[in-house]
PDB file of C-alpha atoms in Angstrom:
ATOM      1  CA  MET R   1     173.834  45.982 100.534  1.00 48.00           C
ATOM      2  CA  GLN R   2     172.265  49.208 101.710  1.00 43.00           C
ATOM      3  CA  ILE R   3     175.322  50.804 103.318  1.00 42.00           C
ATOM      4  CA  LEU R   4     177.123  51.098  99.999  1.00 44.00           C
ATOM      5  CA  LEU R   5     174.435  52.982  98.052  1.00 42.00           C
ATOM      6  CA  ILE R   6     176.277  56.278  98.460  1.00 38.00           C
ATOM      7  CA  ARG R   7     179.620  55.135  99.936  1.00 42.00           C
ATOM      8  CA  GLN R   8     181.592  56.693  97.084  1.00 42.00           C
ATOM      9  CA  ILE R   9     180.024  60.108  97.778  1.00 39.00           C
ATOM     10  CA  ALA R  10     180.728  59.745 101.487  1.00 40.00           C
ATOM     11  CA  MET R  11     184.342  58.785 100.889  1.00 41.00           C
ATOM     12  CA  THR R  12     184.801  61.784  98.593  1.00 40.00           C
ATOM     13  CA  ILE R  13     183.433  64.099 101.282  1.00 39.00           C
ATOM     14  CA  ALA R  14     185.749  62.539 103.865  1.00 39.00           C
ATOM     15  CA  SER R  15     188.745  63.043 101.595  1.00 38.00           C
ATOM     16  CA  ILE R  16     187.853  66.703 100.991  1.00 36.00           C
ATOM     17  CA  ALA R  17     187.540  67.208 104.733  1.00 38.00           C
ATOM     18  CA  LEU R  18     191.051  65.862 105.219  1.00 34.00           C
ATOM     19  CA  LEU R  19     192.452  68.121 102.514  1.00 32.00           C
ATOM     20  CA  ILE R  20     191.126  71.220 104.251  1.00 32.00           C
ATOM     21  CA  GLY R  21     192.387  70.052 107.604  1.00 32.00           C
ATOM     22  CA  CYS R  22     189.084  69.135 109.280  1.00 33.00           C
ATOM     23  CA  SER R  23     189.022  66.727 112.204  1.00 32.00           C
ATOM     24  CA  PRO R  24     186.349  63.999 111.834  1.00 34.00           C
ATOM     25  CA  HIS R  25     184.681  65.239 115.021  1.00 34.00           C
ATOM     26  CA  GLN R  26     186.000  68.579 116.045  1.00 28.00           C
ATOM     27  CA  GLY R  27     185.549  69.635 119.645  1.00 29.00           C
ATOM     28  CA  ASP R  28     186.104  66.181 121.191  1.00 36.00           C
ATOM     29  CA  GLY R  29     189.773  66.826 121.940  1.00 30.00           C
ATOM     30  CA  ILE R  30     190.864  63.987 119.651  1.00 35.00           C
ATOM     31  CA  SER R  31     194.430  64.147 118.458  1.00 32.00           C
ATOM     32  CA  LEU R  32     195.584  62.505 115.264  1.00 35.00           C
ATOM     33  CA  ASP R  33     198.734  62.095 113.271  1.00 36.00           C
ATOM     34  CA  ASN R  34     198.235  61.741 109.534  1.00 38.00           C
ATOM     35  CA  ASP R  35     201.941  61.901 108.788  1.00 38.00           C
ATOM     36  CA  SER R  36     203.344  59.038 110.864  1.00 40.00           C
ATOM     37  CA  GLU R  37     205.213  56.924 108.333  1.00 40.00           C
ATOM     38  CA  ALA R  38     205.786  54.292 111.030  1.00 40.00           C
ATOM     39  CA  PHE R  39     202.037  53.889 111.363  1.00 45.00           C
ATOM     40  CA  LYS R  40     200.987  53.783 107.718  1.00 51.00           C
ATOM     41  CA  PRO R  41     200.927  50.302 106.164  1.00 60.00           C
ATOM     42  CA  GLN R  42     202.500  50.242 102.727  1.00 61.00           C
ATOM     43  CA  GLY R  43     199.905  51.225 100.156  1.00 67.00           C
ATOM     44  CA  ILE R  44     197.197  52.448 102.506  1.00 70.00           C
ATOM     45  CA  THR R  45     197.949  56.107 101.707  1.00 72.00           C
ATOM     46  CA  LYS R  46     195.955  55.513  98.532  1.00 74.00           C
ATOM     47  CA  PHE R  47     192.911  55.879 100.807  1.00 70.00           C
ATOM     48  CA  LYS R  48     193.358  59.194 102.605  1.00 66.00           C
ATOM     49  CA  ALA R  49     190.520  58.609 105.059  1.00 60.00           C
ATOM     50  CA  TYR R  50     192.174  55.425 106.342  1.00 69.00           C
ATOM     51  CA  THR R  51     195.483  56.973 107.390  1.00 69.00           C
ATOM     52  CA  LYS R  52     194.313  58.677 110.595  1.00 81.00           C
ATOM     53  CA  GLN R  53     195.805  57.409 113.864  1.00 86.00           C
ATOM     54  CA  PHE R  54     193.895  58.575 116.951  1.00 89.00           C
ATOM     55  CA  ASP R  55     195.872  58.872 120.172  1.00 88.00           C
ATOM     56  CA  ASP R  56     192.829  58.776 122.456  1.00 91.00           C
ATOM     57  CA  ASP R  57     189.394  57.173 122.698  1.00 93.00           C
ATOM     58  CA  ILE R  58     186.946  58.438 120.084  1.00 92.00           C
ATOM     59  CA  HIS R  59     183.296  59.429 119.920  1.00 94.00           C
ATOM     60  CA  MET R  60     182.071  59.827 116.336  1.00 90.00           C
ATOM     61  CA  SER R  61     178.653  61.229 115.468  1.00 90.00           C
ATOM     62  CA  ASN R  62     179.306  62.759 112.041  1.00 85.00           C
ATOM     63  CA  ASN R  63     178.284  60.999 108.840  1.00 82.00           C
ATOM     64  CA  HIS R  64     181.540  59.269 107.954  1.00 81.00           C
ATOM     65  CA  ALA R  65     184.882  58.560 109.568  1.00 83.00           C
ATOM     66  CA  THR R  66     187.573  55.882 109.433  1.00 83.00           C
ATOM     67  CA  GLY R  67     190.951  55.439 111.039  1.00 87.00           C
ATOM     68  CA  HIS R  68     192.846  53.554 113.732  1.00 91.00           C
ATOM     69  CA  VAL R  69     192.476  53.597 117.516  1.00 93.00           C
ATOM     70  CA  GLY R  70     195.167  51.627 119.283  1.00 91.00           C
ATOM     71  CA  ASP R  71     195.749  48.435 117.306  1.00 90.00           C
ATOM     72  CA  LEU R  72     192.312  48.462 115.700  1.00 93.00           C
ATOM     73  CA  PHE R  73     190.925  49.980 112.532  1.00 92.00           C
ATOM     74  CA  PHE R  74     187.368  51.321 112.627  1.00 92.00           C
ATOM     75  CA  THR R  75     184.688  52.403 110.206  1.00 88.00           C
ATOM     76  CA  HIS R  76     181.724  54.654 110.996  1.00 90.00           C
ATOM     77  CA  TRP R  77     179.235  55.444 108.212  1.00 84.00           C
ATOM     78  CA  LYS R  78     175.636  56.611 107.882  1.00 88.00           C
ATOM     79  CA  ASP R  79     173.508  58.227 105.209  1.00 86.00           C
ATOM     80  CA  GLY R  80     171.389  60.254 107.629  1.00 89.00           C
ATOM     81  CA  GLY R  81     169.692  59.967 110.998  1.00 92.00           C
ATOM     82  CA  GLU R  82     171.342  59.940 114.401  1.00 94.00           C
ATOM     83  CA  ALA R  83     173.928  57.272 115.194  1.00 95.00           C
ATOM     84  CA  SER R  84     177.287  57.367 116.915  1.00 95.00           C
ATOM     85  CA  LEU R  85     180.326  55.198 117.619  1.00 96.00           C
ATOM     86  CA  LYS R  86     182.501  55.226 120.724  1.00 97.00           C
ATOM     87  CA  LEU R  87     185.750  53.216 120.641  1.00 96.00           C
ATOM     88  CA  SER R  88     188.440  52.907 123.300  1.00 96.00           C
ATOM     89  CA  GLN R  89     192.124  52.100 122.931  1.00 92.00           C
ATOM     90  CA  SER R  90     191.420  48.658 124.435  1.00 91.00           C
ATOM     91  CA  GLY R  91     188.797  47.718 121.835  1.00 93.00           C
ATOM     92  CA  GLU R  92     185.658  48.399 123.856  1.00 96.00           C
ATOM     93  CA  PHE R  93     183.002  50.082 121.751  1.00 97.00           C
ATOM     94  CA  GLU R  94     179.435  51.344 121.756  1.00 97.00           C
ATOM     95  CA  VAL R  95     177.127  52.004 118.823  1.00 97.00           C
ATOM     96  CA  SER R  96     173.911  53.892 119.561  1.00 97.00           C
ATOM     97  CA  TRP R  97     171.165  54.889 117.167  1.00 96.00           C
ATOM     98  CA  GLU R  98     167.798  56.600 117.006  1.00 95.00           C
ATOM     99  CA  GLY R  99     164.830  55.283 115.078  1.00 95.00           C
ATOM    100  CA  GLY R 100     164.403  56.642 111.557  1.00 95.00           C
ATOM    101  CA  GLY R 101     164.665  56.055 107.839  1.00 95.00           C
ATOM    102  CA  TYR R 102     168.411  55.718 107.317  1.00 93.00           C
ATOM    103  CA  ASN R 103     171.275  53.228 107.194  1.00 89.00           C
ATOM    104  CA  TYR R 104     174.252  52.953 109.543  1.00 92.00           C
ATOM    105  CA  VAL R 105     177.225  50.610 109.815  1.00 88.00           C
ATOM    106  CA  GLY R 106     180.186  50.858 112.156  1.00 89.00           C
ATOM    107  CA  GLY R 107     182.594  48.926 114.287  1.00 95.00           C
ATOM    108  CA  PRO R 108     186.227  48.039 114.961  1.00 96.00           C
ATOM    109  CA  GLY R 109     188.492  45.521 113.287  1.00 96.00           C
ATOM    110  CA  TRP R 110     191.380  45.550 110.831  1.00 94.00           C
ATOM    111  CA  HIS R 111     192.097  47.295 107.527  1.00 91.00           C
ATOM    112  CA  TYR R 112     192.707  43.902 105.892  1.00 93.00           C
ATOM    113  CA  GLY R 113     191.258  40.404 106.123  1.00 95.00           C
ATOM    114  CA  ASP R 114     193.277  37.373 107.204  1.00 96.00           C
ATOM    115  CA  VAL R 115     192.119  33.790 106.692  1.00 96.00           C
ATOM    116  CA  SER R 116     194.076  32.668 109.775  1.00 96.00           C
ATOM    117  CA  ARG R 117     192.644  35.365 112.050  1.00 97.00           C
ATOM    118  CA  GLU R 118     190.489  34.275 114.980  1.00 98.00           C
ATOM    119  CA  ILE R 119     188.251  37.058 116.169  1.00 98.00           C
ATOM    120  CA  GLY R 120     187.299  37.365 119.815  1.00 97.00           C
ATOM    121  CA  TYR R 121     184.327  39.457 120.793  1.00 97.00           C
ATOM    122  CA  ARG R 122     181.768  40.030 123.515  1.00 97.00           C
ATOM    123  CA  PHE R 123     178.506  41.979 123.399  1.00 97.00           C
ATOM    124  CA  GLU R 124     177.046  43.078 126.708  1.00 97.00           C
ATOM    125  CA  GLN R 125     174.032  44.800 125.176  1.00 95.00           C
ATOM    126  CA  GLU R 126     172.314  44.735 121.793  1.00 95.00           C
ATOM    127  CA  SER R 127     168.828  46.049 121.141  1.00 92.00           C
ATOM    128  CA  GLY R 128     167.605  45.270 117.655  1.00 91.00           C
ATOM    129  CA  ALA R 129     170.459  45.791 115.198  1.00 95.00           C
ATOM    130  CA  SER R 130     169.767  44.499 111.692  1.00 95.00           C
ATOM    131  CA  TYR R 131     173.094  42.616 111.744  1.00 95.00           C
ATOM    132  CA  ILE R 132     175.902  41.919 114.174  1.00 97.00           C
ATOM    133  CA  ALA R 133     178.522  40.263 111.985  1.00 97.00           C
ATOM    134  CA  LEU R 134     182.144  39.819 111.067  1.00 98.00           C
ATOM    135  CA  TYR R 135     182.105  41.725 107.816  1.00 95.00           C
ATOM    136  CA  GLY R 136     184.581  42.355 105.034  1.00 93.00           C
ATOM    137  CA  TRP R 137     185.657  42.049 101.408  1.00 94.00           C
ATOM    138  CA  GLY R 138     187.857  40.016  99.106  1.00 96.00           C
ATOM    139  CA  TYR R 139     188.991  41.278  95.691  1.00 96.00           C
ATOM    140  CA  ASP R 140     191.025  39.863  92.796  1.00 95.00           C
ATOM    141  CA  SER R 141     191.930  42.552  90.266  1.00 94.00           C
ATOM    142  CA  ASN R 142     193.273  39.920  87.849  1.00 95.00           C
ATOM    143  CA  MET R 143     189.932  38.158  87.418  1.00 96.00           C
ATOM    144  CA  SER R 144     187.425  39.235  84.795  1.00 95.00           C
ATOM    145  CA  LYS R 145     184.995  41.850  86.087  1.00 94.00           C
ATOM    146  CA  ASP R 146     182.262  39.862  84.317  1.00 95.00           C
ATOM    147  CA  ASN R 147     182.778  37.066  86.844  1.00 96.00           C
ATOM    148  CA  PRO R 148     180.958  37.967  90.108  1.00 97.00           C
ATOM    149  CA  ALA R 149     183.531  35.892  92.019  1.00 96.00           C
ATOM    150  CA  HIS R 150     186.220  38.545  91.410  1.00 96.00           C
ATOM    151  CA  LEU R 151     184.723  40.624  94.251  1.00 97.00           C
ATOM    152  CA  VAL R 152     183.093  39.148  97.360  1.00 97.00           C
ATOM    153  CA  GLU R 153     181.372  40.814 100.286  1.00 94.00           C
ATOM    154  CA  TYR R 154     181.143  38.419 103.232  1.00 96.00           C
ATOM    155  CA  TYR R 155     179.234  38.200 106.505  1.00 95.00           C
ATOM    156  CA  VAL R 156     179.712  35.825 109.424  1.00 98.00           C
ATOM    157  CA  LEU R 157     176.454  36.621 111.223  1.00 98.00           C
ATOM    158  CA  GLN R 158     176.246  36.454 115.005  1.00 98.00           C
ATOM    159  CA  ARG R 159     172.963  38.243 115.728  1.00 97.00           C
ATOM    160  CA  TRP R 160     170.278  39.618 113.401  1.00 96.00           C
ATOM    161  CA  THR R 161     166.731  40.906 113.102  1.00 94.00           C
ATOM    162  CA  TYR R 162     166.631  40.632 109.291  1.00 90.00           C
ATOM    163  CA  ASP R 163     167.262  37.220 107.720  1.00 89.00           C
ATOM    164  CA  PRO R 164     169.397  37.597 104.571  1.00 84.00           C
ATOM    165  CA  SER R 165     169.335  33.871 103.783  1.00 81.00           C
ATOM    166  CA  GLN R 166     165.739  33.960 102.519  1.00 83.00           C
ATOM    167  CA  ASN R 167     166.868  34.978  99.026  1.00 85.00           C
ATOM    168  CA  GLY R 168     170.150  33.056  99.003  1.00 94.00           C
ATOM    169  CA  ILE R 169     171.452  29.838  97.491  1.00 96.00           C
ATOM    170  CA  PHE R 170     172.108  27.288 100.238  1.00 97.00           C
ATOM    171  CA  GLY R 171     175.616  25.889 100.455  1.00 97.00           C
ATOM    172  CA  LYS R 172     176.165  23.578 103.416  1.00 98.00           C
ATOM    173  CA  THR R 173     175.848  23.204 107.173  1.00 98.00           C
ATOM    174  CA  PHE R 174     178.996  22.899 109.268  1.00 98.00           C
ATOM    175  CA  VAL R 175     180.205  23.296 112.847  1.00 98.00           C
ATOM    176  CA  SER R 176     182.872  25.795 113.933  1.00 98.00           C
ATOM    177  CA  ASN R 177     183.998  26.242 117.531  1.00 97.00           C
ATOM    178  CA  GLY R 178     180.927  24.304 118.692  1.00 97.00           C
ATOM    179  CA  VAL R 179     178.453  26.479 116.734  1.00 98.00           C
ATOM    180  CA  GLU R 180     176.380  25.131 113.829  1.00 98.00           C
ATOM    181  CA  TYR R 181     176.344  27.428 110.801  1.00 98.00           C
ATOM    182  CA  SER R 182     174.652  27.310 107.403  1.00 97.00           C
ATOM    183  CA  THR R 183     176.155  29.003 104.364  1.00 98.00           C
ATOM    184  CA  TYR R 184     174.391  30.963 101.649  1.00 97.00           C
ATOM    185  CA  ARG R 185     175.372  32.902  98.546  1.00 97.00           C
ATOM    186  CA  THR R 186     173.617  35.912  97.058  1.00 95.00           C
ATOM    187  CA  ILE R 187     174.510  38.181  94.158  1.00 95.00           C
ATOM    188  CA  ARG R 188     174.493  41.948  93.844  1.00 91.00           C
ATOM    189  CA  GLU R 189     174.214  43.216  90.270  1.00 94.00           C
ATOM    190  CA  ARG R 190     175.713  46.591  89.402  1.00 90.00           C
ATOM    191  CA  LYS R 191     175.713  47.864  92.973  1.00 84.00           C
ATOM    192  CA  PRO R 192     178.165  50.146  94.807  1.00 80.00           C
ATOM    193  CA  SER R 193     181.140  48.304  96.298  1.00 86.00           C
ATOM    194  CA  ILE R 194     184.724  48.864  97.415  1.00 84.00           C
ATOM    195  CA  ASN R 195     185.554  48.877  93.682  1.00 89.00           C
ATOM    196  CA  ASN R 196     183.049  51.374  92.309  1.00 88.00           C
ATOM    197  CA  THR R 197     179.820  49.984  90.847  1.00 89.00           C
ATOM    198  CA  ALA R 198     180.187  46.246  90.282  1.00 94.00           C
ATOM    199  CA  THR R 199     178.452  42.888  90.095  1.00 97.00           C
ATOM    200  CA  PHE R 200     179.680  40.689  92.936  1.00 97.00           C
ATOM    201  CA  TYR R 201     178.824  37.798  95.226  1.00 97.00           C
ATOM    202  CA  GLN R 202     177.917  37.910  98.905  1.00 95.00           C
ATOM    203  CA  TYR R 203     178.899  34.922 101.062  1.00 97.00           C
ATOM    204  CA  TRP R 204     177.005  34.359 104.309  1.00 97.00           C
ATOM    205  CA  SER R 205     177.516  32.147 107.340  1.00 98.00           C
ATOM    206  CA  LYS R 206     174.483  32.102 109.631  1.00 97.00           C
ATOM    207  CA  PRO R 207     174.397  30.296 113.000  1.00 98.00           C
ATOM    208  CA  SER R 208     171.396  28.143 113.873  1.00 97.00           C
ATOM    209  CA  LYS R 209     170.445  30.686 116.545  1.00 96.00           C
ATOM    210  CA  PRO R 210     171.709  34.129 117.570  1.00 97.00           C
ATOM    211  CA  MET R 211     174.787  34.117 119.769  1.00 98.00           C
ATOM    212  CA  PRO R 212     174.046  35.043 123.416  1.00 97.00           C
ATOM    213  CA  LEU R 213     174.976  38.312 125.051  1.00 97.00           C
ATOM    214  CA  GLY R 214     177.285  38.611 128.039  1.00 97.00           C
ATOM    215  CA  GLU R 215     179.701  35.868 126.940  1.00 97.00           C
ATOM    216  CA  ASP R 216     183.064  35.757 125.180  1.00 97.00           C
ATOM    217  CA  HIS R 217     182.844  34.282 121.684  1.00 98.00           C
ATOM    218  CA  LYS R 218     185.374  33.366 119.051  1.00 98.00           C
ATOM    219  CA  ILE R 219     184.978  33.294 115.270  1.00 98.00           C
ATOM    220  CA  ILE R 220     187.457  30.944 113.587  1.00 98.00           C
ATOM    221  CA  PHE R 221     187.448  32.633 110.210  1.00 98.00           C
ATOM    222  CA  ALA R 222     189.357  29.856 108.422  1.00 98.00           C
ATOM    223  CA  ASP R 223     186.445  27.470 109.059  1.00 98.00           C
ATOM    224  CA  HIS R 224     184.072  29.776 107.210  1.00 98.00           C
ATOM    225  CA  VAL R 225     186.448  30.283 104.297  1.00 98.00           C
ATOM    226  CA  ALA R 226     186.827  26.503 104.023  1.00 98.00           C
ATOM    227  CA  ALA R 227     183.063  25.912 104.225  1.00 98.00           C
ATOM    228  CA  TRP R 228     182.418  28.405 101.442  1.00 98.00           C
ATOM    229  CA  ALA R 229     185.158  26.794  99.353  1.00 98.00           C
ATOM    230  CA  ASP R 230     183.596  23.342  99.833  1.00 98.00           C
ATOM    231  CA  THR R 231     180.676  24.592  97.739  1.00 97.00           C
ATOM    232  CA  GLY R 232     182.978  26.182  95.180  1.00 97.00           C
ATOM    233  CA  TRP R 233     182.637  29.674  96.642  1.00 98.00           C
ATOM    234  CA  ILE R 234     186.207  30.920  96.701  1.00 97.00           C
ATOM    235  CA  LEU R 235     187.053  34.069  98.643  1.00 97.00           C
ATOM    236  CA  PRO R 236     189.476  36.304  96.708  1.00 96.00           C
ATOM    237  CA  ASP R 237     192.515  38.061  98.166  1.00 95.00           C
ATOM    238  CA  MET R 238     191.648  39.925 101.385  1.00 96.00           C
ATOM    239  CA  ASN R 239     194.881  41.877 101.841  1.00 92.00           C
ATOM    240  CA  ASN R 240     195.342  44.381  99.048  1.00 88.00           C
ATOM    241  CA  PHE R 241     194.788  48.009  98.082  1.00 88.00           C
ATOM    242  CA  ASP R 242     193.763  47.303  94.476  1.00 90.00           C
ATOM    243  CA  ALA R 243     190.119  48.383  94.697  1.00 88.00           C
ATOM    244  CA  SER R 244     189.136  51.929  93.791  1.00 85.00           C
ATOM    245  CA  ASP R 245     187.366  53.058  96.953  1.00 82.00           C
ATOM    246  CA  ASP R 246     188.427  50.988  99.988  1.00 81.00           C
ATOM    247  CA  PRO R 247     190.990  48.419 101.062  1.00 83.00           C
ATOM    248  CA  THR R 248     189.761  44.877 101.773  1.00 91.00           C
ATOM    249  CA  TYR R 249     188.976  45.585 105.424  1.00 91.00           C
ATOM    250  CA  GLN R 250     187.495  43.206 108.036  1.00 96.00           C
ATOM    251  CA  VAL R 251     185.468  44.543 110.983  1.00 96.00           C
ATOM    252  CA  MET R 252     183.035  43.441 113.672  1.00 97.00           C
ATOM    253  CA  ALA R 253     180.131  45.428 112.309  1.00 95.00           C
ATOM    254  CA  VAL R 254     176.913  46.732 113.809  1.00 96.00           C
ATOM    255  CA  GLU R 255     174.479  47.538 111.028  1.00 93.00           C
ATOM    256  CA  VAL R 256     171.006  49.072 111.205  1.00 95.00           C
ATOM    257  CA  PHE R 257     168.767  50.096 108.351  1.00 90.00           C
ATOM    258  CA  ASN R 258     165.519  51.973 108.840  1.00 94.00           C
ATOM    259  CA  PRO R 259     165.484  51.222 112.591  1.00 94.00           C
ATOM    260  CA  ALA R 260     161.982  51.302 114.043  1.00 93.00           C
ATOM    261  CA  LYS R 261     163.172  52.537 117.431  1.00 94.00           C
ATOM    262  CA  ASP R 262     166.204  53.727 119.375  1.00 96.00           C
ATOM    263  CA  GLY R 263     168.824  51.152 120.220  1.00 96.00           C
ATOM    264  CA  LYS R 264     172.350  50.464 121.404  1.00 97.00           C
ATOM    265  CA  ALA R 265     175.042  47.797 121.102  1.00 97.00           C
ATOM    266  CA  THR R 266     178.017  47.629 123.446  1.00 98.00           C
ATOM    267  CA  GLY R 267     180.899  45.219 123.261  1.00 96.00           C
ATOM    268  CA  LYS R 268     184.573  44.547 122.764  1.00 97.00           C
ATOM    269  CA  VAL R 269     186.595  42.979 119.957  1.00 96.00           C
ATOM    270  CA  TRP R 270     190.134  41.585 119.887  1.00 95.00           C
ATOM    271  CA  ASP R 271     192.447  39.345 117.894  1.00 94.00           C
ATOM    272  CA  ALA R 272     191.979  35.949 119.552  1.00 95.00           C
ATOM    273  CA  SER R 273     194.381  34.047 117.307  1.00 91.00           C
ATOM    274  CA  ALA R 274     196.761  33.350 120.206  1.00 69.00           C
ATOM    275  CA  GLN R 275     194.144  33.314 122.978  1.00 61.00           C
ATOM    276  CA  PHE R 276     191.456  31.058 124.487  1.00 47.00           C
TER     277      PHE R 276
END
């Protein structure tokens, strides 16, 4: 996928910025605590850029930032252009972008995936993002790196302007929470990933039509994992720090690449496992 073409360079820059004491967006009055041992999950200190805990709402417009706001992890990445992320302690967020020849991805979620997690979200506005999707990774360091199934990048699409299924292998059609989805698998050969350059699979779930704005929705992630598995597409471990560049995070992502015009997406995300 496009967002990972120079991720390793971006992560290196972010790490250097932390070492010299730079705030991800100086001048916004954001406070952070990189040394809170109570906050840091065991093992996450391997990824310096992921250990930031922000004590206030954030507004990011620099090229790369990650961290935690309230109970949510966030990622904010671009390789140029003008795009920004606002995220509140309650999970409300806004991604805005200007038209141009660049790639952006950002959004809130969790620093690890969980097959039993049910993700609640609501988008009030969305004007032409390439993808709105639950997005994340699974990785098994014990499997052979020659097997693309050792590393999987997954998308549960909700809204889109680019159809990724056109080059994919069809899996099956299934219904989750009243929504009909179709599954697809694609392969990325020797492309940047959370574990350096690798050959890996992408698993997709695509609804029969884009999900409407202005309504609460719920993604039952276990249904998608099971549907992929029904076709023999097994998702590796989603809760580890074994990869070289990133943990196996899971976020509600807004992605744009080479946007033709300005746009904005506003919404909210939450853990709906015990709700609805």
